[in-house]
PDB file of C-alpha atoms in Angstrom:
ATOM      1  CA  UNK A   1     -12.330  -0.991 -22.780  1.00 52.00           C
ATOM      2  CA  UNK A   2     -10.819   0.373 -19.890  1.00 54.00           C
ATOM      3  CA  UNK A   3      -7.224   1.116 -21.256  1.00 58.00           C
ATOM      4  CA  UNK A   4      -9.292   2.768 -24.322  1.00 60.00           C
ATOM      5  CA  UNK A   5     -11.420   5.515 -22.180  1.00 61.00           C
ATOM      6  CA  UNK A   6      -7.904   5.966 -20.064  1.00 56.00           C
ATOM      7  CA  UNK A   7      -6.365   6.928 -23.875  1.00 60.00           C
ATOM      8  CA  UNK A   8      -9.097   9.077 -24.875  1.00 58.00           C
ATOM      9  CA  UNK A   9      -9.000  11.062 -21.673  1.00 58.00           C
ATOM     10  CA  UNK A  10      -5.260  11.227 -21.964  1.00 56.00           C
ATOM     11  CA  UNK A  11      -5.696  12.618 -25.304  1.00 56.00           C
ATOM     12  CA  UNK A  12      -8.065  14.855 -24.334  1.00 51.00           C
ATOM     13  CA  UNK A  13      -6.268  16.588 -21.565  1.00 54.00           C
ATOM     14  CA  UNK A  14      -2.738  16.810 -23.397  1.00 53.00           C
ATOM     15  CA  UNK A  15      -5.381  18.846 -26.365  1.00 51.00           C
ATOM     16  CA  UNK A  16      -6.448  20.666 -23.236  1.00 49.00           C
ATOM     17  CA  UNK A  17      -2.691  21.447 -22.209  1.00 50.00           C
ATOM     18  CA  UNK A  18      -1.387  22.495 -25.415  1.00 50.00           C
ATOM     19  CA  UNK A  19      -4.025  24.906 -25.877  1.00 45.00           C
ATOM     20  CA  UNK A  20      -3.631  25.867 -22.387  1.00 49.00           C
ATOM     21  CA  UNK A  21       0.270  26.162 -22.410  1.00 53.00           C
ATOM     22  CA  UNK A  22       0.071  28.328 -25.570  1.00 49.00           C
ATOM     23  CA  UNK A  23      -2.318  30.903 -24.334  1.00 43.00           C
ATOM     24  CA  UNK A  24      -0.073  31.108 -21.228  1.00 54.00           C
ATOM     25  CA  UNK A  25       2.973  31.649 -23.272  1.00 57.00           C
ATOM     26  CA  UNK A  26       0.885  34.884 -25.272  1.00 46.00           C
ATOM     27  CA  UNK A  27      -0.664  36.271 -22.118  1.00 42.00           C
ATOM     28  CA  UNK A  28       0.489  34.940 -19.077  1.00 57.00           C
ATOM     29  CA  UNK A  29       3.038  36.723 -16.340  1.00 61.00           C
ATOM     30  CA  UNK A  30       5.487  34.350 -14.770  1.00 65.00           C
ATOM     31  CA  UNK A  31       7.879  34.643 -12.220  1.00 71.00           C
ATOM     32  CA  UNK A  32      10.428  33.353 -10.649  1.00 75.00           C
ATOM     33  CA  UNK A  33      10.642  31.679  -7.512  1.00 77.00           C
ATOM     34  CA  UNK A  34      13.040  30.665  -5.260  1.00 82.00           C
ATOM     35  CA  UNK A  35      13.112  27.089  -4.386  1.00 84.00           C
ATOM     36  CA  UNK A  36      13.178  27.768  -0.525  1.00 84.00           C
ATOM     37  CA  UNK A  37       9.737  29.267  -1.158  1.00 82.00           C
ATOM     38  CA  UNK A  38       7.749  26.919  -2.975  1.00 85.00           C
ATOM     39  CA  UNK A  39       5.951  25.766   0.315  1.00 84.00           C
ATOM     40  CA  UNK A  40       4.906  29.068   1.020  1.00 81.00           C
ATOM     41  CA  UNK A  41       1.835  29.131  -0.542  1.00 78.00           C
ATOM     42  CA  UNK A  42       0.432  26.319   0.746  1.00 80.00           C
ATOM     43  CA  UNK A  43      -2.807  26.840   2.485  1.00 75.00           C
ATOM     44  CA  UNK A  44      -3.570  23.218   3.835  1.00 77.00           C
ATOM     45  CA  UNK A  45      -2.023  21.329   6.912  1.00 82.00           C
ATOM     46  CA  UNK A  46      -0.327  18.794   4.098  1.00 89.00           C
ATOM     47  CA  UNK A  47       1.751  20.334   1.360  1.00 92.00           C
ATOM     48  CA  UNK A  48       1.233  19.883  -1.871  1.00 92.00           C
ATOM     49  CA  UNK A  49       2.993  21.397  -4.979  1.00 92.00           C
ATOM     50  CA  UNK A  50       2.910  20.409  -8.334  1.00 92.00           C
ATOM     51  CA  UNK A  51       5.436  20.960 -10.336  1.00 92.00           C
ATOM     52  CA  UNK A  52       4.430  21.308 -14.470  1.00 91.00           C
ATOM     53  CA  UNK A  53       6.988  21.287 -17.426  1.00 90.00           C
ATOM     54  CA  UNK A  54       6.961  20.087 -21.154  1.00 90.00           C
ATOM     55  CA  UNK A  55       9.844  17.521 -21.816  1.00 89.00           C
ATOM     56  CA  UNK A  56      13.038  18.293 -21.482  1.00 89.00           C
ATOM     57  CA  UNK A  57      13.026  21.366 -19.130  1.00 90.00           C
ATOM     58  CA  UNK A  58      13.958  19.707 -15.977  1.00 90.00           C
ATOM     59  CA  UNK A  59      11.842  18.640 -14.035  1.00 93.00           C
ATOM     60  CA  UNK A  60      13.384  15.396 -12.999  1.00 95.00           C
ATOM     61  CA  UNK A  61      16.779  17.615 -12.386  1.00 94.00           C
ATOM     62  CA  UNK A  62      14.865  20.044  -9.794  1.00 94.00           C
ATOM     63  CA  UNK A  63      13.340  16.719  -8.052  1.00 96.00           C
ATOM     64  CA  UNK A  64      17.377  15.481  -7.972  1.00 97.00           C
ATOM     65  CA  UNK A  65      18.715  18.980  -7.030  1.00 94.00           C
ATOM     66  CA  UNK A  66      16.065  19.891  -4.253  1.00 95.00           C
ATOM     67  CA  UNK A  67      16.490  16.514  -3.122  1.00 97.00           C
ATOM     68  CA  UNK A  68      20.695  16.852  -2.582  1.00 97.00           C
ATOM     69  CA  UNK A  69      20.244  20.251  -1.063  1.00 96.00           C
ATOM     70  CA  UNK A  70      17.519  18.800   1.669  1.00 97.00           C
ATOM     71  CA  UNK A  71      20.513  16.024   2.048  1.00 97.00           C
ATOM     72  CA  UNK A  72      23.713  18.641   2.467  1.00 97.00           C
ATOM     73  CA  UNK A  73      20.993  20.630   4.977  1.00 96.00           C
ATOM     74  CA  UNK A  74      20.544  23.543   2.864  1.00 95.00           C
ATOM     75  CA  UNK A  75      16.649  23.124   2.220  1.00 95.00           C
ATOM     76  CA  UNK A  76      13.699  22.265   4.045  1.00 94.00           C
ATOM     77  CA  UNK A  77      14.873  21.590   7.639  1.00 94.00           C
ATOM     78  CA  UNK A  78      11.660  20.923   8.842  1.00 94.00           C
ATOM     79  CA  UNK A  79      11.189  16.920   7.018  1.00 96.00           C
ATOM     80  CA  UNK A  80      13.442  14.537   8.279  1.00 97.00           C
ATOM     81  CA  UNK A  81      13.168  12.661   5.741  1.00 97.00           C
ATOM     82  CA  UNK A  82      12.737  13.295   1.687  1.00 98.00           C
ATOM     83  CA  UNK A  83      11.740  10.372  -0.376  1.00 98.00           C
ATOM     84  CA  UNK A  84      12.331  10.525  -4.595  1.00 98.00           C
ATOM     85  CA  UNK A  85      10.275   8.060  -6.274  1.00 97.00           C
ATOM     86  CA  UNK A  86      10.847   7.884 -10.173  1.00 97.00           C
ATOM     87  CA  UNK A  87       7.225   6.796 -10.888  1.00 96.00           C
ATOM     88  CA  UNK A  88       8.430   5.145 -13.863  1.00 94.00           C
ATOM     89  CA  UNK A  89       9.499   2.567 -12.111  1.00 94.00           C
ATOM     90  CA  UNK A  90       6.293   1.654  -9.641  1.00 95.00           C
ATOM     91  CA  UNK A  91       5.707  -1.015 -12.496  1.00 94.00           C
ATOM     92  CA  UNK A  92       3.903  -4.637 -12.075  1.00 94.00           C
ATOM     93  CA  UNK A  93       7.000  -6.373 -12.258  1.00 93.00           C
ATOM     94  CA  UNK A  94       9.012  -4.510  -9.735  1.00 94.00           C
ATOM     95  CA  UNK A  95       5.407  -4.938  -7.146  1.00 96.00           C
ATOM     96  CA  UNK A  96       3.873  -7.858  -8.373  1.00 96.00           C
ATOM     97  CA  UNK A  97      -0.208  -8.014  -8.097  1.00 96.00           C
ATOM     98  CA  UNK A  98      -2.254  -9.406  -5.210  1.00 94.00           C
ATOM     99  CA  UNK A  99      -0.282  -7.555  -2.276  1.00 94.00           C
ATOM    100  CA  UNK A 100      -1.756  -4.318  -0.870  1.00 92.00           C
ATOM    101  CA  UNK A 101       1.149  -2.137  -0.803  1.00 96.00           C
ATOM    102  CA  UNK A 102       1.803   0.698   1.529  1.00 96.00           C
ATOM    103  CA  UNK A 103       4.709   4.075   1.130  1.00 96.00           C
ATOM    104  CA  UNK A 104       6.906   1.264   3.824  1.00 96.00           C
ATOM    105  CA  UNK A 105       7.019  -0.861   0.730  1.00 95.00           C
ATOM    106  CA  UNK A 106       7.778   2.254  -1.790  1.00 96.00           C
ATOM    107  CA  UNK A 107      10.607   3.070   0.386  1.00 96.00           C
ATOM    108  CA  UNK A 108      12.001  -0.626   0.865  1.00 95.00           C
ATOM    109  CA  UNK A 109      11.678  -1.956  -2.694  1.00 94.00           C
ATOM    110  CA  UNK A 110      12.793   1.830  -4.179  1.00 96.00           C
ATOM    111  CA  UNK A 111      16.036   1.853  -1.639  1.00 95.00           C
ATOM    112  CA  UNK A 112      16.624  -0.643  -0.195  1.00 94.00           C
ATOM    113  CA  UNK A 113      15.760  -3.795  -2.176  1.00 91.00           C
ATOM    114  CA  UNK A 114      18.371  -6.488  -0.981  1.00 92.00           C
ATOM    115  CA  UNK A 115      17.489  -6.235   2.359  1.00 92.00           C
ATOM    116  CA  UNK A 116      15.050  -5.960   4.505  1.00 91.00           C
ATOM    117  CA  UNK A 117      14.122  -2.505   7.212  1.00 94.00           C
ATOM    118  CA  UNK A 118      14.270  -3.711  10.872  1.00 95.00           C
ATOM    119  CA  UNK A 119      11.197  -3.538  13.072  1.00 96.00           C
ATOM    120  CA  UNK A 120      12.604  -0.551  14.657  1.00 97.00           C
ATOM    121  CA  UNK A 121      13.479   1.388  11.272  1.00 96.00           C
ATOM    122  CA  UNK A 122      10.150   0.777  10.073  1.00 96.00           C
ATOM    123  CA  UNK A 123       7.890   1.691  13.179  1.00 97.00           C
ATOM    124  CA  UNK A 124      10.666   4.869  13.190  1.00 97.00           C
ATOM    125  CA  UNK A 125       9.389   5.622   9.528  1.00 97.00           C
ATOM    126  CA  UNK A 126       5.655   5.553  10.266  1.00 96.00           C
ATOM    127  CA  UNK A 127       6.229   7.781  13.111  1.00 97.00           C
ATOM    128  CA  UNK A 128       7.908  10.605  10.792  1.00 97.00           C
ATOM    129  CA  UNK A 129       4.886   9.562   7.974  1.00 96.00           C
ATOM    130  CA  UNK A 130       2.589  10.351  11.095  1.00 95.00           C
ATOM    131  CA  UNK A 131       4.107  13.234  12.183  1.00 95.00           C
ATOM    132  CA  UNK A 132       4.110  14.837   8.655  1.00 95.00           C
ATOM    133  CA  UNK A 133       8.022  14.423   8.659  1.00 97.00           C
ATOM    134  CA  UNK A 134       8.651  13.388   5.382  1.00 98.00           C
ATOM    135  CA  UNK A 135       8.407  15.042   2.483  1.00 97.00           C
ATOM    136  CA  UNK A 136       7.705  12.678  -1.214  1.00 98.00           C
ATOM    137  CA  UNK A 137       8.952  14.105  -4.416  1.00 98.00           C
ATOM    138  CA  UNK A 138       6.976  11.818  -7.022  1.00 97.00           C
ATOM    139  CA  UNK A 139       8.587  12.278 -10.553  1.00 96.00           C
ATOM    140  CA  UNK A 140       7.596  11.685 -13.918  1.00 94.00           C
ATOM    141  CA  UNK A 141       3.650  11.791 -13.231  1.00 93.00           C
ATOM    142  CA  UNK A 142       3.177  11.727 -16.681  1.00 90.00           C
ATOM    143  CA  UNK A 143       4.645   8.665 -17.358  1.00 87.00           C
ATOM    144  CA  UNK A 144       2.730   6.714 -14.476  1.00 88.00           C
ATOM    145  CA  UNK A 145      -0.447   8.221 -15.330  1.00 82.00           C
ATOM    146  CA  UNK A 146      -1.966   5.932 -18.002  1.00 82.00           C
ATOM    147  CA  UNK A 147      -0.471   2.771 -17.007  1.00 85.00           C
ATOM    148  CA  UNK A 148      -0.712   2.831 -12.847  1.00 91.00           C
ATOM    149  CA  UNK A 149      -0.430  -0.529 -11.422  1.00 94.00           C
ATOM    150  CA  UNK A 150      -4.355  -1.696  -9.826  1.00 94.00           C
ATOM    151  CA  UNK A 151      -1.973  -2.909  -6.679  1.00 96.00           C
ATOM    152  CA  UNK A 152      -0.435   0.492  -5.920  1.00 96.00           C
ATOM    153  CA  UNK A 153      -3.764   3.100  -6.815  1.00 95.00           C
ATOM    154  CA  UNK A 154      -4.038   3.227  -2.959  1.00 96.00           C
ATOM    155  CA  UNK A 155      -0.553   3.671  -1.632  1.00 96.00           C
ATOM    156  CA  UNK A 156      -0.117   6.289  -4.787  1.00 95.00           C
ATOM    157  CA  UNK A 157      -3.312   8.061  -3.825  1.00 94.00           C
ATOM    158  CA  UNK A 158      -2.641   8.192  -0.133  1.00 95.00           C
ATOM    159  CA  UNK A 159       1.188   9.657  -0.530  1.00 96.00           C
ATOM    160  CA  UNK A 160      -0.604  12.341  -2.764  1.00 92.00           C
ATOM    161  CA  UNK A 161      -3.398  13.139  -0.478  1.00 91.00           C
ATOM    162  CA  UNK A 162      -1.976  12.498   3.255  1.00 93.00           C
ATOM    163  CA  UNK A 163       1.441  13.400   2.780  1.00 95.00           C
ATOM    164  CA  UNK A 164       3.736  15.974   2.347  1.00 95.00           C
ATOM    165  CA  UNK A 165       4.206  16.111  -1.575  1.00 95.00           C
ATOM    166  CA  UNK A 166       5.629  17.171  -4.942  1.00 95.00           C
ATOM    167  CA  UNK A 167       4.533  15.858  -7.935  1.00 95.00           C
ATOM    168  CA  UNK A 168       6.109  16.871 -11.548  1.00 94.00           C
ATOM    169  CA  UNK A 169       4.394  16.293 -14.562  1.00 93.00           C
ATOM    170  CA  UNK A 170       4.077  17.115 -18.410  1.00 90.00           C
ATOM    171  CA  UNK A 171       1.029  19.741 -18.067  1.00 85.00           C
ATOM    172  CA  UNK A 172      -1.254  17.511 -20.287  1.00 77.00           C
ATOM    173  CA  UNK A 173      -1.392  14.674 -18.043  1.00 71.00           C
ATOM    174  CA  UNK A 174      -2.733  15.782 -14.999  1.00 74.00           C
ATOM    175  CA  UNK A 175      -5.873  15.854 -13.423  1.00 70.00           C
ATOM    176  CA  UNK A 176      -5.472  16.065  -9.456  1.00 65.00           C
ATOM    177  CA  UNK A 177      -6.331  19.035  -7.826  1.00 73.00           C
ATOM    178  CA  UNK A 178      -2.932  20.724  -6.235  1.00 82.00           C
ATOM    179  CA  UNK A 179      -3.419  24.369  -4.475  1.00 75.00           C
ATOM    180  CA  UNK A 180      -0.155  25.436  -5.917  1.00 83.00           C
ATOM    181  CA  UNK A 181       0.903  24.483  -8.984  1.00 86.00           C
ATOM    182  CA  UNK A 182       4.727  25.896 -10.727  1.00 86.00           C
ATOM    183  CA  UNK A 183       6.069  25.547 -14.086  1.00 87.00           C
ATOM    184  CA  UNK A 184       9.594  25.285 -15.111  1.00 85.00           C
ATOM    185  CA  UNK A 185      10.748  27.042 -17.395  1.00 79.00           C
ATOM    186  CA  UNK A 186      14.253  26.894 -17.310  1.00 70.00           C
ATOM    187  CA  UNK A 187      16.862  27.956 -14.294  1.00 68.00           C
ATOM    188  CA  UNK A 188      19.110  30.635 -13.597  1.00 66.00           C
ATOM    189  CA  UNK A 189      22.759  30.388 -12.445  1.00 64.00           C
ATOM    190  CA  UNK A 190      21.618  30.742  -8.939  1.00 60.00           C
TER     191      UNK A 190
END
């Protein structure tokens, strides 16, 4: 019953989108924006950006190219560390039910899954998590959406809320509340 009301909202809000993108594309103004400026914005102590495109425009390329220039030192010297999850793959088989998970276990099991984080490298990474040092780019919301694991609701909903954050997404599949909110629409040689 559960998986039926979770398809009939889905449905719903991809209607929603459609209509919504199409009026946008008769009557809306976009811009362009730099990529170094995408925080600015952001009213709140935690920054939050979503990041909205239809399939195929790129979205999981600007999550892989933001990500390499934060890594070469070109963007966003203030985290010191940036974290890509592919949501995609927070499935039940890669964290099996009856654990509580926590972002410690997203980074292990998404990096660094044949071994195991020291004591020191972990308490190091809750430090930066407290400190508001690291910044999460969660791709592919759209494909998580519908089919989120029970086990990791909580570690997915605390990322999003108490951490610094990007989330892309189709537009028709999201619901959560982000102050600033981009579309892709393509990119320029720059």
């Amino acid at each position: 019953m559960k998986e039926r009301e979770k398809q009939k909202d889905f449905n719903l809000e991809k209607q929603h989108g459609e209509i919504i993108g199409t009026y946008e594309e008769i009557y809306g103004h976009k811009t362009s924006i730099d990529v170094e400026n995408i925080f600015q914005q952001c009213k709140d102590q935690i920054k939050k950006v979503l990041v909205l495109g239809r399939a195929g425009i790129g979205k999981s390329t600007f999550c892989q190219y933001v990500t390499y220039r934060w890594a070469k030192g070109e963007l966003w010297s203030e985290y010191k560390l940036v974290i890509l999850i592919h949501l995609r793959r927070l499935t039940d088989i890669r964290y099996p039910p009856g654990k509580k998970y926590s972002p410690i276990n997203l980074l292990e099991n998404e990096y660094f899954p044949y071994e195991d984080l020291s004591a020191e490298q972990i308490q190091h990474f809750k430090e930066l998590c407290k400190n508001h040092q690291v910044l999460w780019i969660l791709d592919g919301y759209d494909e998580f959406a519908q089919s989120i694991p029970e086990q990791l609701e909580d570690v997915f909903k605390h990322v999003r809320e108490a951490q610094h954050n990007i989330l892309t997404s189709r537009p028709y599949a999201i619901k959560s509340s982000y102050d600033v909110k981009l579309e892709i629409t393509g990119f320029t040689n720059d």
